[in-house]
CSV table of C-alpha atoms and ligand atoms in Angstrom, one decimal:
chain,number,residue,atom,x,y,z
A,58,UNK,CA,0.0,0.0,0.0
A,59,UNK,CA,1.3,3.4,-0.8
A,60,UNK,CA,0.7,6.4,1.8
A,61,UNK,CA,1.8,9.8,1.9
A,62,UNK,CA,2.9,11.6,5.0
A,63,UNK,CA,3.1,15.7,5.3
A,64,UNK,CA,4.5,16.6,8.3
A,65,UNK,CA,3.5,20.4,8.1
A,66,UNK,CA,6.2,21.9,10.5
A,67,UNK,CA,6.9,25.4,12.3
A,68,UNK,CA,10.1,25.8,10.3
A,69,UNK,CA,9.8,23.2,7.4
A,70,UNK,CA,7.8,20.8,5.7
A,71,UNK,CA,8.7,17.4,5.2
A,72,UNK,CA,6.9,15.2,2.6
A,73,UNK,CA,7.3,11.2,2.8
A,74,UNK,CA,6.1,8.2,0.2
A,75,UNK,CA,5.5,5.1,1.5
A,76,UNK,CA,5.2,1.9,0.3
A,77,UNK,CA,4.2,-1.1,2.7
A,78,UNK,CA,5.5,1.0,5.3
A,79,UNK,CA,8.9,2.0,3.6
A,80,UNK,CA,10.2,5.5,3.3
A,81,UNK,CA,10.8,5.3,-0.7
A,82,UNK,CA,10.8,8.8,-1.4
A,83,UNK,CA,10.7,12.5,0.4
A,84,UNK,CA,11.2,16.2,0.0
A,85,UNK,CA,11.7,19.0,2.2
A,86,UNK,CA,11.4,23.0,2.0
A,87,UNK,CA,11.5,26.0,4.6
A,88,UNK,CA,7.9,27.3,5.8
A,89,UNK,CA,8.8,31.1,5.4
A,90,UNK,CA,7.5,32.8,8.3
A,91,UNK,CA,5.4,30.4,10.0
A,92,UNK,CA,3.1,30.2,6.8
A,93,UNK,CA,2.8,27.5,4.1
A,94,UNK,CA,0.7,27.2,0.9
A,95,UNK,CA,-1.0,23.9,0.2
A,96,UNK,CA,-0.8,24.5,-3.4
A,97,UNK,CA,2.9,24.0,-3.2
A,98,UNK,CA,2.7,21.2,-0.7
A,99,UNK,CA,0.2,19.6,-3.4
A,100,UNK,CA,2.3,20.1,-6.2
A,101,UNK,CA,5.6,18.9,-4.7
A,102,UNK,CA,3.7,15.2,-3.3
A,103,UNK,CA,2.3,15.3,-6.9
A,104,UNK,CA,6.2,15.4,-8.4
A,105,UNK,CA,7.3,12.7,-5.3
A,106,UNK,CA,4.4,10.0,-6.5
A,107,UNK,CA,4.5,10.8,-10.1
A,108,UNK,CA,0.9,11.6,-10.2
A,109,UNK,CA,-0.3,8.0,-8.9
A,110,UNK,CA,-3.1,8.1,-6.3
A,111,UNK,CA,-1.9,7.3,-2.2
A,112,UNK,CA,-3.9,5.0,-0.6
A,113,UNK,CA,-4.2,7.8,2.3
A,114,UNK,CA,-2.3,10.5,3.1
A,115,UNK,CA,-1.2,11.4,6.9
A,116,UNK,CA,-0.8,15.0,7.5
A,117,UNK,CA,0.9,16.8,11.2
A,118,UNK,CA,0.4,19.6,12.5
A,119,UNK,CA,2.4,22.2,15.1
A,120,UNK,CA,-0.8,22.1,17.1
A,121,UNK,CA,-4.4,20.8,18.4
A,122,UNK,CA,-6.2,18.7,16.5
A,123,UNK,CA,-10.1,18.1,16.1
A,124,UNK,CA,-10.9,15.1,17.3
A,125,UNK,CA,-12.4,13.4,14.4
A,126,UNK,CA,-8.5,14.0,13.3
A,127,UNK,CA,-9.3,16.6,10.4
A,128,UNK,CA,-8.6,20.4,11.1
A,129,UNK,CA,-6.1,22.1,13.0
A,130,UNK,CA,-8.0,23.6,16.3
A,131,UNK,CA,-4.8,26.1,17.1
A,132,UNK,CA,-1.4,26.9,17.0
A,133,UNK,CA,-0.3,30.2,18.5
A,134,UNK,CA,1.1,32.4,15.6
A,135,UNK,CA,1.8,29.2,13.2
A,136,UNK,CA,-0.1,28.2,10.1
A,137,UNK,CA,-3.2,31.3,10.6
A,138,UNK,CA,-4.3,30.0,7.3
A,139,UNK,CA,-5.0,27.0,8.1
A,140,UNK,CA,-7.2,27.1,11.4
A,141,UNK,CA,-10.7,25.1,11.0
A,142,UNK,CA,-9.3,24.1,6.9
A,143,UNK,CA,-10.7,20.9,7.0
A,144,UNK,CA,-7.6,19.2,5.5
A,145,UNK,CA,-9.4,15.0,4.5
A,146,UNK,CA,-11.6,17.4,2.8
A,147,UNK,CA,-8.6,19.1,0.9
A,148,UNK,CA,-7.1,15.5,0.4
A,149,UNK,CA,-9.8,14.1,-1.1
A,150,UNK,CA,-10.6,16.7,-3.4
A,151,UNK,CA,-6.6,17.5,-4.6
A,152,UNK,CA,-5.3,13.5,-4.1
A,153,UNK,CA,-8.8,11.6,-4.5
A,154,UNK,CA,-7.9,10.1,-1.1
A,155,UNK,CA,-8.6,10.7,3.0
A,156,UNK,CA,-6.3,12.2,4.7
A,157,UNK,CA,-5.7,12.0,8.6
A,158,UNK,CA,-4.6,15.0,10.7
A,159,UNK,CA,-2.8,14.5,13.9
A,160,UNK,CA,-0.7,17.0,16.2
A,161,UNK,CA,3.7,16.3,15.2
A,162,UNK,CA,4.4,14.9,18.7
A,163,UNK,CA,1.6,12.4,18.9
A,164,UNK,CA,3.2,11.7,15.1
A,165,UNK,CA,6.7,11.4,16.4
A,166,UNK,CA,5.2,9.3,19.3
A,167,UNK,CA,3.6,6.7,16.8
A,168,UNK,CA,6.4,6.9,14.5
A,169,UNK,CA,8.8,6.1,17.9
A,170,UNK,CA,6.8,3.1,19.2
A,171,UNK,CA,6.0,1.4,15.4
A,172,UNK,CA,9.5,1.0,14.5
A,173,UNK,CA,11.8,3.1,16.6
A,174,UNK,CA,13.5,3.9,19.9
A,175,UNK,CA,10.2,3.0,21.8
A,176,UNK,CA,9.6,0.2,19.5
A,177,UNK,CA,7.3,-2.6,21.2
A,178,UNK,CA,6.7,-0.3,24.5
A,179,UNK,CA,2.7,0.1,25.5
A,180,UNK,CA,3.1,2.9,28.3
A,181,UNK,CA,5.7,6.0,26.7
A,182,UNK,CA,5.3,9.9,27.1
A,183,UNK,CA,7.6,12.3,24.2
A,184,UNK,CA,9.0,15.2,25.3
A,185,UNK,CA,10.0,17.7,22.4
A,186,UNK,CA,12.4,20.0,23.5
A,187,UNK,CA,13.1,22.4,20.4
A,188,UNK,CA,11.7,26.4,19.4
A,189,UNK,CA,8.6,24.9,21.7
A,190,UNK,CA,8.3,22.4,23.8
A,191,UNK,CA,6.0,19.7,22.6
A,192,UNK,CA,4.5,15.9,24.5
A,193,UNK,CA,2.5,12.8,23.6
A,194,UNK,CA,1.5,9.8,25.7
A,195,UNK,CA,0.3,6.4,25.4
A,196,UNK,CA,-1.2,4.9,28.1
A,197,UNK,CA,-1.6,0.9,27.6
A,198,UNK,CA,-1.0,0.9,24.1
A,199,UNK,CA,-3.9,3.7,23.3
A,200,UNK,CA,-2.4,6.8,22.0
A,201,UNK,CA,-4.1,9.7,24.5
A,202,UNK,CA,-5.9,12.1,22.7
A,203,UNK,CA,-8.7,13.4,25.1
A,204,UNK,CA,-12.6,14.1,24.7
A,205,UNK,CA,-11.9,17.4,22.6
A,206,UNK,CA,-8.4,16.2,21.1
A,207,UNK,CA,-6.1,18.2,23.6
A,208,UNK,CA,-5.1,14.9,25.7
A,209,UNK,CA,-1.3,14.5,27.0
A,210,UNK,CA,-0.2,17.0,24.0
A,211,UNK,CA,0.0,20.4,26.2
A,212,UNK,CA,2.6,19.2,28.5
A,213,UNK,CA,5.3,22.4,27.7
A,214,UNK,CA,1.9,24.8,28.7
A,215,UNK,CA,1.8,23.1,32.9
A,216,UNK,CA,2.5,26.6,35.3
A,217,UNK,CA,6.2,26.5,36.9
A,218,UNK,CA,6.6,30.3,37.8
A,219,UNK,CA,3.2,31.8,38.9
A,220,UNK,CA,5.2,35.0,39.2
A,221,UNK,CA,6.2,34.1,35.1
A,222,UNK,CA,5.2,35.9,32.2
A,223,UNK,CA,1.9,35.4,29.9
A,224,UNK,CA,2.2,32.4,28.0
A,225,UNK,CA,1.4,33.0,24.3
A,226,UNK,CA,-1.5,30.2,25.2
A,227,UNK,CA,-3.1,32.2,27.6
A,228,UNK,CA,-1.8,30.7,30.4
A,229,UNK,CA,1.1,32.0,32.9
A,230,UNK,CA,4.5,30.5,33.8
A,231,UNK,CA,4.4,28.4,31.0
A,232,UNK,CA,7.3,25.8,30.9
A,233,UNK,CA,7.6,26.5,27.4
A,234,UNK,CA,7.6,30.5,27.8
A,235,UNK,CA,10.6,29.8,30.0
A,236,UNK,CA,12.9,27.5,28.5
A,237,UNK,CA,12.7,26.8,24.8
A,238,UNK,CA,14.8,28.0,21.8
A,239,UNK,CA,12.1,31.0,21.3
A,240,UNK,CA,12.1,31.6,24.9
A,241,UNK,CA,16.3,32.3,25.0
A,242,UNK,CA,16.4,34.2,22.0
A,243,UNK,CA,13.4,36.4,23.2
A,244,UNK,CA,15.0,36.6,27.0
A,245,UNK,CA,18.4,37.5,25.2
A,246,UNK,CA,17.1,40.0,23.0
A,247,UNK,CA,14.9,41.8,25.6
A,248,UNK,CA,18.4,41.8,27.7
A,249,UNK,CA,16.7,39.8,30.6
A,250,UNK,CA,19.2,37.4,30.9
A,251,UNK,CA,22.8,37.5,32.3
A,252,UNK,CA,25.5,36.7,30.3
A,253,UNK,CA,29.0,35.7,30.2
A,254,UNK,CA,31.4,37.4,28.3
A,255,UNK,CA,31.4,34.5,25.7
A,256,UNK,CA,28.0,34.0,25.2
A,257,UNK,CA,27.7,37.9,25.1
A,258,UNK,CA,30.3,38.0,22.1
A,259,UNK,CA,27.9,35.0,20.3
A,260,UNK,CA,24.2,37.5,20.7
A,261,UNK,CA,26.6,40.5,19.4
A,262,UNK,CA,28.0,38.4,16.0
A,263,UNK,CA,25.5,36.2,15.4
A,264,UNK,CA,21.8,38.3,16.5
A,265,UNK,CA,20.5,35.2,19.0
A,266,UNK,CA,22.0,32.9,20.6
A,267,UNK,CA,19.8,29.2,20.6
A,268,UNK,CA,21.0,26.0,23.0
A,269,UNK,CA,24.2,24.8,21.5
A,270,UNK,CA,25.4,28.5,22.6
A,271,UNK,CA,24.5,27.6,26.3
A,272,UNK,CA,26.2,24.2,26.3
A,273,UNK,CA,29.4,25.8,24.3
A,274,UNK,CA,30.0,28.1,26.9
A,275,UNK,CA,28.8,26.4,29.8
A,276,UNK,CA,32.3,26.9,31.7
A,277,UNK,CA,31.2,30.5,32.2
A,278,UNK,CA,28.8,30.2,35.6
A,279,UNK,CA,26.4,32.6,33.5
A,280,UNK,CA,25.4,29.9,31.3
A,281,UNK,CA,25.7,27.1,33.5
A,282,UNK,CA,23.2,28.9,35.5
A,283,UNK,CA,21.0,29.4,32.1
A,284,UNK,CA,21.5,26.0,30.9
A,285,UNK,CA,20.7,24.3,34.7
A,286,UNK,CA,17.4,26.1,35.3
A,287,UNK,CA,16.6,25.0,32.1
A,288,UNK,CA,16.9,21.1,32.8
A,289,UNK,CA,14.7,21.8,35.6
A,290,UNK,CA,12.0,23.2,34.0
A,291,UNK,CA,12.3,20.8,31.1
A,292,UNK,CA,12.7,18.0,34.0
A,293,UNK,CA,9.3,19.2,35.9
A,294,UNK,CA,7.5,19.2,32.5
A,295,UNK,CA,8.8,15.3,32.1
A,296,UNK,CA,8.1,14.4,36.1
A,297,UNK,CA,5.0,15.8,35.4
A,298,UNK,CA,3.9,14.0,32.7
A,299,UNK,CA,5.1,10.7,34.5
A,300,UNK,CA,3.3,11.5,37.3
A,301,UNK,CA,0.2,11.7,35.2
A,302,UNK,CA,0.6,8.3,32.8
A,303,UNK,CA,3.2,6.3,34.7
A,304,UNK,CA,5.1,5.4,31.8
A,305,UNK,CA,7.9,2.8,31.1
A,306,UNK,CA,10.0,4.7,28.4
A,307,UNK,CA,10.6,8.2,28.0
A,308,UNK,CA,11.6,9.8,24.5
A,309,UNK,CA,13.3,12.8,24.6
A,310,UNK,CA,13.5,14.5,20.8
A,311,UNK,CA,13.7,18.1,19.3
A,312,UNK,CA,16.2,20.3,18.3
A,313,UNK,CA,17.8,20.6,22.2
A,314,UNK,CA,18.8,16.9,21.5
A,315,UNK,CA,22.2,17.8,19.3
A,316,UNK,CA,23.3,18.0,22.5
A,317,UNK,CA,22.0,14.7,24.3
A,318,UNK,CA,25.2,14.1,25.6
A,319,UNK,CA,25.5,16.6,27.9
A,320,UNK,CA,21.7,17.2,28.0
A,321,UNK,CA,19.9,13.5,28.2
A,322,UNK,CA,21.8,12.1,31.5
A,323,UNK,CA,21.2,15.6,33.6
A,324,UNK,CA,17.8,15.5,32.7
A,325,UNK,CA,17.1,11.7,33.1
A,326,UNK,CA,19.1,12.4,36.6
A,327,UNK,CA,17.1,15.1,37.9
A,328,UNK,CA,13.7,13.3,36.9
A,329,UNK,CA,14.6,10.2,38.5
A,330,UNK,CA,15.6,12.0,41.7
A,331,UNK,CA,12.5,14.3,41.5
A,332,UNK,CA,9.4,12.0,40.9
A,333,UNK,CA,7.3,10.7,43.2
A,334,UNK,CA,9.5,7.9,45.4
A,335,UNK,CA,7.8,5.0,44.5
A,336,UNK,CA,7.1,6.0,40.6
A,337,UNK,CA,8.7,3.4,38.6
A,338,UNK,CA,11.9,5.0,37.2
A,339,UNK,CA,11.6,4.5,33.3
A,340,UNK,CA,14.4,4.6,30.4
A,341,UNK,CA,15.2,7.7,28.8
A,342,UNK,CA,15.8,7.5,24.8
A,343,UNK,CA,16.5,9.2,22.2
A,344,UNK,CA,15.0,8.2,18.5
A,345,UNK,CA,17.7,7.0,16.1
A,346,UNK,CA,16.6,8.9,13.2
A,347,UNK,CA,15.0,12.2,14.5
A,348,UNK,CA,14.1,13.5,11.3
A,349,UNK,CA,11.7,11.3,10.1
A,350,UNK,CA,9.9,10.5,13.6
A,351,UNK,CA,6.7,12.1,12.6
A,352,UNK,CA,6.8,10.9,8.6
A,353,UNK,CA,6.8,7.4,10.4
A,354,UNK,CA,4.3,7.6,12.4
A,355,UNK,CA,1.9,9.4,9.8
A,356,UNK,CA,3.0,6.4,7.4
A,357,UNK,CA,1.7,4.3,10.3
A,358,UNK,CA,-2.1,6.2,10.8
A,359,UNK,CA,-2.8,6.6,6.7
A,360,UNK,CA,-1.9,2.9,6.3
A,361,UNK,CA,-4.3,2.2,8.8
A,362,UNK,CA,-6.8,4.3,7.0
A,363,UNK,CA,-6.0,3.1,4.3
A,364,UNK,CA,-6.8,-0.6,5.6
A,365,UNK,CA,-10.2,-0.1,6.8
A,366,UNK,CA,-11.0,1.3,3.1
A,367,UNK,CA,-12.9,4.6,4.4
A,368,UNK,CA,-11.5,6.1,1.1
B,1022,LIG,ZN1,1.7,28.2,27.5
């Protein structure tokens, strides 16, 4: 069976062909400024399949999902033009097939535990660390996805300052408005953050400064400081999300994770040492292939679309 995945990200868009399962083909292209026009995302799949019908397509998305798994519901200041587009409508009438629409990390999640690093497990949360911070969860083998479709995803929006600032969500203290790539290059621009002379010469030649910067120059106590408050905001997010679905496997992915090996075991330390004491302690892992996480696991949904023939 052949399936298409789009994995409609905040900085690019990633196209996959699949056949029984099998990455066969793929493209990728920056989405300028947060925006992205299906016309060209149409004509590009068209070029990757030659024209031939998919069996289904699976499409992500940086944000909530309906929860019939067809429209994006919101994603703060990402993809405006594509809010309430019903997108299986779309596919049918561009591709002649359904489509299914789910939210990147749930993708990544299902991509992870269908063949990858949580291959086999039934009880995993994902953590994305990257310009947001993103989460999924299965919970005995069902993929949580809630009554209204925001289930398990929201895990970078859980309060750990209430003294923070508004959240772009609505919320306040937001993990994510803390300690993420858009976070650190906001703080640093505004000048809210103190800085080493190193790190200070990096904002002044380069404009912003993103993670690697922090973990470069983390012999200067400045960005030690930086880089350890944010493993422990990243660490409640994860404690949290292990408090709620008691998981076996953690997967840690996103852009922060070029730097697993100074990143991974802090974090994995600090959550084992902060959760509940008689929480099962489970394995932290990282997926072997990053990149195509989400392609996977949208591979895995439209094939099973795709098999129950609702075409
Ligand atoms: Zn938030």
């Amino acid at each position: 069976m052949r399936t298409v995945a789009i994995d409609l990200g905040g900085t690019a868009v990633k196209l996959g062909v699949f056949e029984s399962g099998r990455l066969v083909a793929s493209d990728e292209f920056a989405a300028v400024d947060g925006q992205i026009g299906l016309d060209e995302v149409a004509d590009r799949v068209d070029s990757l399949t030659a024209g031939e019908r998919p069996a289904a397509i699976g499409i992500a998305v940086p944000g909530v999902v309906d929860s019939e798994g067809s429209s994006l519901l919101a994603a703060h200041g990402k993809y405006a033009e594509l809010h309430d587009l019903d997108l299986s409508s779309w596919s049918r009438s561009r591709f002649g097939c359904s489509a299914v629409v789910e939210n990147d990390a749930r993708a990544a999640l299902i991509g992870e535990l269908t063949d990858g690093s949580a291959s086999g497990a039934r009880d995993a949360v994902l953590i994305v660390l990257g310009t947001g911070i993103g989460a999924a969860a299965v919970l005995d083998g069902q993929v949580v996805r809630g009554r209204h479709g925001h289930g398990a995803i929201l895990g970078g929006h859980i309060t750990v300052d209430l003294d923070g600032p508004r959240c772009p969500c609505g919320n306040i203290g937001c993990a994510e408005a803390l300690a993420s790539t858009w976070a650190l290059a906001a703080d640093a621009e505004a000048g809210d953050l103190v800085l080493g002379p190193e790190l200070a010469t990096r904002l002044a030649d380069q404009g912003t400064i993103g993670i690697r910067d922090l973990v470069e120059t983390r012999v200067e106590h400045e960005s030690a400081a930086i880089l350890d408050r944010y493993i422990r905001t990243w660490a409640a997010v994860i404690v949290t999300q292990c408090h709620a679905f008691d998981p076996d496997v953690v997967v840690v992915t996103g852009g922060v994770m070029r730097a697993a090996d100074v990143i991974l075991p802090a974090l994995r330390d600090r959550v084992h040492a902060d959760l509940w004491s008689s929480s099962f302690r489970p394995s932290f892992v990282t997926p072997n292939d990053p990149s195509t996480s989400v392609l996977r696991g949208l591979a895995a949904l439209a094939q099973d679309l795709g098999s129950k023939g609702r075409l």
